[in-house]
Tab-separated table of N, CA and C in Angstrom:
chain	number	residue	atom	x	y	z
U	1	UNK	N	0.827	-1.188	0.000
U	1	UNK	CA	0.000	0.000	0.000
U	1	UNK	C	0.874	1.256	0.000
U	2	UNK	N	1.895	1.241	0.843
U	2	UNK	CA	2.734	2.436	0.932
U	2	UNK	C	3.496	2.685	-0.358
U	3	UNK	N	3.853	1.619	-1.048
U	3	UNK	CA	4.558	1.784	-2.317
U	3	UNK	C	3.704	2.528	-3.328
U	4	UNK	N	2.415	2.269	-3.332
U	4	UNK	CA	1.543	2.981	-4.273
U	4	UNK	C	1.446	4.466	-3.904
U	5	UNK	N	1.416	4.783	-2.621
U	5	UNK	CA	1.401	6.184	-2.206
U	5	UNK	C	2.696	6.892	-2.591
U	6	UNK	N	3.820	6.216	-2.391
U	6	UNK	CA	5.099	6.800	-2.807
U	6	UNK	C	5.135	7.028	-4.311
U	7	UNK	N	4.633	6.063	-5.062
U	7	UNK	CA	4.638	6.192	-6.523
U	7	UNK	C	3.767	7.363	-6.972
U	8	UNK	N	2.604	7.522	-6.364
U	8	UNK	CA	1.747	8.650	-6.736
U	8	UNK	C	2.383	9.979	-6.352
U	9	UNK	N	3.035	10.024	-5.204
U	9	UNK	CA	3.733	11.240	-4.797
U	9	UNK	C	4.884	11.570	-5.725
U	10	UNK	N	5.627	10.545	-6.130
U	10	UNK	CA	6.735	10.772	-7.055
U	10	UNK	C	6.236	11.234	-8.417
U	11	UNK	N	5.059	10.762	-8.834
U	11	UNK	CA	4.495	11.245	-10.097
U	11	UNK	C	4.145	12.724	-10.007
U	12	UNK	N	3.617	13.137	-8.878
U	12	UNK	CA	3.300	14.551	-8.665
U	12	UNK	C	4.571	15.393	-8.658
U	13	UNK	N	5.618	14.916	-7.985
U	13	UNK	CA	6.889	15.634	-7.940
U	13	UNK	C	7.515	15.714	-9.332
U	14	UNK	N	7.459	14.626	-10.085
U	14	UNK	CA	8.040	14.646	-11.433
U	14	UNK	C	7.279	15.587	-12.356
U	15	UNK	N	5.972	15.711	-12.159
U	15	UNK	CA	5.202	16.671	-12.949
U	15	UNK	C	5.698	18.091	-12.680
U	16	UNK	N	5.933	18.420	-11.423
U	16	UNK	CA	6.454	19.741	-11.082
U	16	UNK	C	7.860	19.966	-11.615
U	17	UNK	N	8.704	18.947	-11.546
U	17	UNK	CA	10.070	19.082	-12.057
U	17	UNK	C	10.093	19.293	-13.565
U	18	UNK	N	9.246	18.581	-14.289
U	18	UNK	CA	9.177	18.774	-15.737
U	18	UNK	C	8.676	20.171	-16.068
U	19	UNK	N	7.680	20.648	-15.319
U	19	UNK	CA	7.179	22.003	-15.549
U	19	UNK	C	8.282	23.034	-15.349
U	20	UNK	N	9.028	22.901	-14.245
U	20	UNK	CA	10.108	23.847	-13.994
U	20	UNK	C	11.203	23.737	-15.045
U	21	UNK	N	11.531	22.529	-15.454
U	21	UNK	CA	12.623	22.381	-16.420
U	21	UNK	C	12.242	22.928	-17.791
U	22	UNK	N	10.979	22.897	-18.143
U	22	UNK	CA	10.582	23.364	-19.470
U	22	UNK	C	10.226	24.835	-19.522
U	23	UNK	N	9.680	25.382	-18.435
U	23	UNK	CA	9.126	26.725	-18.510
U	23	UNK	C	9.816	27.765	-17.637
U	24	UNK	N	10.439	27.367	-16.556
U	24	UNK	CA	10.949	28.349	-15.603
U	24	UNK	C	12.465	28.489	-15.611
U	25	UNK	N	13.186	27.442	-15.945
U	25	UNK	CA	14.639	27.477	-15.862
U	25	UNK	C	15.259	27.910	-17.180
U	26	UNK	N	16.312	28.689	-17.082
U	26	UNK	CA	17.039	29.114	-18.282
U	26	UNK	C	18.392	28.424	-18.410
U	27	UNK	N	18.946	27.979	-17.293
U	27	UNK	CA	20.236	27.300	-17.299
U	27	UNK	C	20.068	25.890	-17.881
U	28	UNK	N	20.848	25.591	-18.915
U	28	UNK	CA	20.697	24.313	-19.598
U	28	UNK	C	21.082	23.131	-18.725
U	29	UNK	N	22.071	23.299	-17.881
U	29	UNK	CA	22.494	22.207	-17.007
U	29	UNK	C	21.408	21.889	-15.980
U	30	UNK	N	20.824	22.925	-15.382
U	30	UNK	CA	19.744	22.696	-14.428
U	30	UNK	C	18.513	22.109	-15.104
U	31	UNK	N	18.224	22.553	-16.320
U	31	UNK	CA	17.094	21.991	-17.061
U	31	UNK	C	17.298	20.496	-17.274
U	32	UNK	N	18.506	20.141	-17.663
U	32	UNK	CA	18.817	18.736	-17.903
U	32	UNK	C	18.730	17.923	-16.618
U	33	UNK	N	19.274	18.442	-15.529
U	33	UNK	CA	19.257	17.712	-14.261
U	33	UNK	C	17.831	17.535	-13.734
U	34	UNK	N	17.023	18.581	-13.803
U	34	UNK	CA	15.642	18.485	-13.346
U	34	UNK	C	14.871	17.464	-14.190
U	35	UNK	N	15.062	17.506	-15.496
U	35	UNK	CA	14.373	16.565	-16.372
U	35	UNK	C	14.863	15.141	-16.141
U	36	UNK	N	16.142	14.970	-15.910
U	36	UNK	CA	16.694	13.643	-15.652
U	36	UNK	C	16.119	13.046	-14.371
U	37	UNK	N	16.048	13.833	-13.327
U	37	UNK	CA	15.468	13.357	-12.070
U	37	UNK	C	13.988	13.046	-12.258
U	38	UNK	N	13.280	13.895	-12.986
U	38	UNK	CA	11.857	13.670	-13.205
U	38	UNK	C	11.599	12.383	-13.975
U	39	UNK	N	12.363	12.154	-15.023
U	39	UNK	CA	12.154	10.938	-15.794
U	39	UNK	C	12.592	9.698	-15.028
U	40	UNK	N	13.603	9.807	-14.176
U	40	UNK	CA	13.986	8.679	-13.325
U	40	UNK	C	12.871	8.355	-12.331
U	41	UNK	N	12.240	9.389	-11.769
U	41	UNK	CA	11.108	9.155	-10.868
U	41	UNK	C	9.942	8.520	-11.614
U	42	UNK	N	9.685	8.965	-12.830
U	42	UNK	CA	8.605	8.363	-13.615
U	42	UNK	C	8.889	6.901	-13.944
U	43	UNK	N	10.143	6.577	-14.212
U	43	UNK	CA	10.504	5.186	-14.474
U	43	UNK	C	10.287	4.338	-13.218
U	44	UNK	N	10.685	4.866	-12.063
U	44	UNK	CA	10.446	4.154	-10.812
U	44	UNK	C	8.948	3.949	-10.582
U	45	UNK	N	8.144	4.980	-10.846
U	45	UNK	CA	6.692	4.873	-10.667
U	45	UNK	C	6.098	3.831	-11.596
U	46	UNK	N	6.554	3.812	-12.814
U	46	UNK	CA	6.066	2.828	-13.774
U	46	UNK	C	6.359	1.409	-13.297
U	47	UNK	N	7.587	1.175	-12.867
U	47	UNK	CA	7.954	-0.161	-12.407
U	47	UNK	C	7.220	-0.530	-11.122
U	48	UNK	N	7.028	0.432	-10.232
U	48	UNK	CA	6.296	0.167	-8.996
U	48	UNK	C	4.844	-0.182	-9.288
U	49	UNK	N	4.220	0.546	-10.193
U	49	UNK	CA	2.824	0.262	-10.508
U	49	UNK	C	2.675	-1.084	-11.225
U	50	UNK	N	3.605	-1.422	-12.089
U	50	UNK	CA	3.576	-2.736	-12.735
U	50	UNK	C	3.681	-3.827	-11.676
U	51	UNK	N	4.590	-3.660	-10.726
U	51	UNK	CA	4.737	-4.638	-9.646
U	51	UNK	C	3.451	-4.734	-8.829
U	52	UNK	N	2.867	-3.597	-8.495
U	52	UNK	CA	1.671	-3.599	-7.667
U	52	UNK	C	0.473	-4.222	-8.379
U	53	UNK	N	0.340	-3.955	-9.667
U	53	UNK	CA	-0.799	-4.489	-10.402
U	53	UNK	C	-0.678	-6.008	-10.558
U	54	UNK	N	0.504	-6.482	-10.870
U	54	UNK	CA	0.660	-7.909	-11.126
U	54	UNK	C	0.902	-8.737	-9.875
U	55	UNK	N	1.134	-8.115	-8.728
U	55	UNK	CA	1.301	-8.896	-7.507
U	55	UNK	C	-0.049	-9.321	-6.948
U	56	UNK	N	-1.114	-8.646	-7.336
U	56	UNK	CA	-2.451	-9.070	-6.950
U	56	UNK	C	-2.838	-8.639	-5.551
U	57	UNK	N	-4.006	-9.034	-5.134
U	57	UNK	CA	-4.461	-8.673	-3.787
U	57	UNK	C	-3.637	-9.400	-2.721
U	58	UNK	N	-3.468	-8.749	-1.598
U	58	UNK	CA	-2.590	-9.309	-0.568
U	58	UNK	C	-3.352	-10.126	0.463
U	59	UNK	N	-4.646	-9.911	0.613
U	59	UNK	CA	-5.402	-10.630	1.636
U	59	UNK	C	-6.296	-11.691	1.034
U	60	UNK	N	-6.541	-12.724	1.774
U	60	UNK	CA	-7.444	-13.767	1.312
U	60	UNK	C	-8.600	-13.914	2.294
U	61	UNK	N	-9.799	-13.883	1.789
U	61	UNK	CA	-10.946	-14.009	2.701
U	61	UNK	C	-11.864	-15.118	2.266
């Protein structure tokens, strides 16, 4: 459960980082670093969600 919350939070953070890297920053190095971190977070979120979806429900009733 906590992994899904972390993944959703990281998606929100990566959205903000991409916005800043594309619209607010003028320094090319900072733009690249912000975008790199954002895409790394998105990759982590993708892999976490794939794991969560295919691991199935955790409780049996």
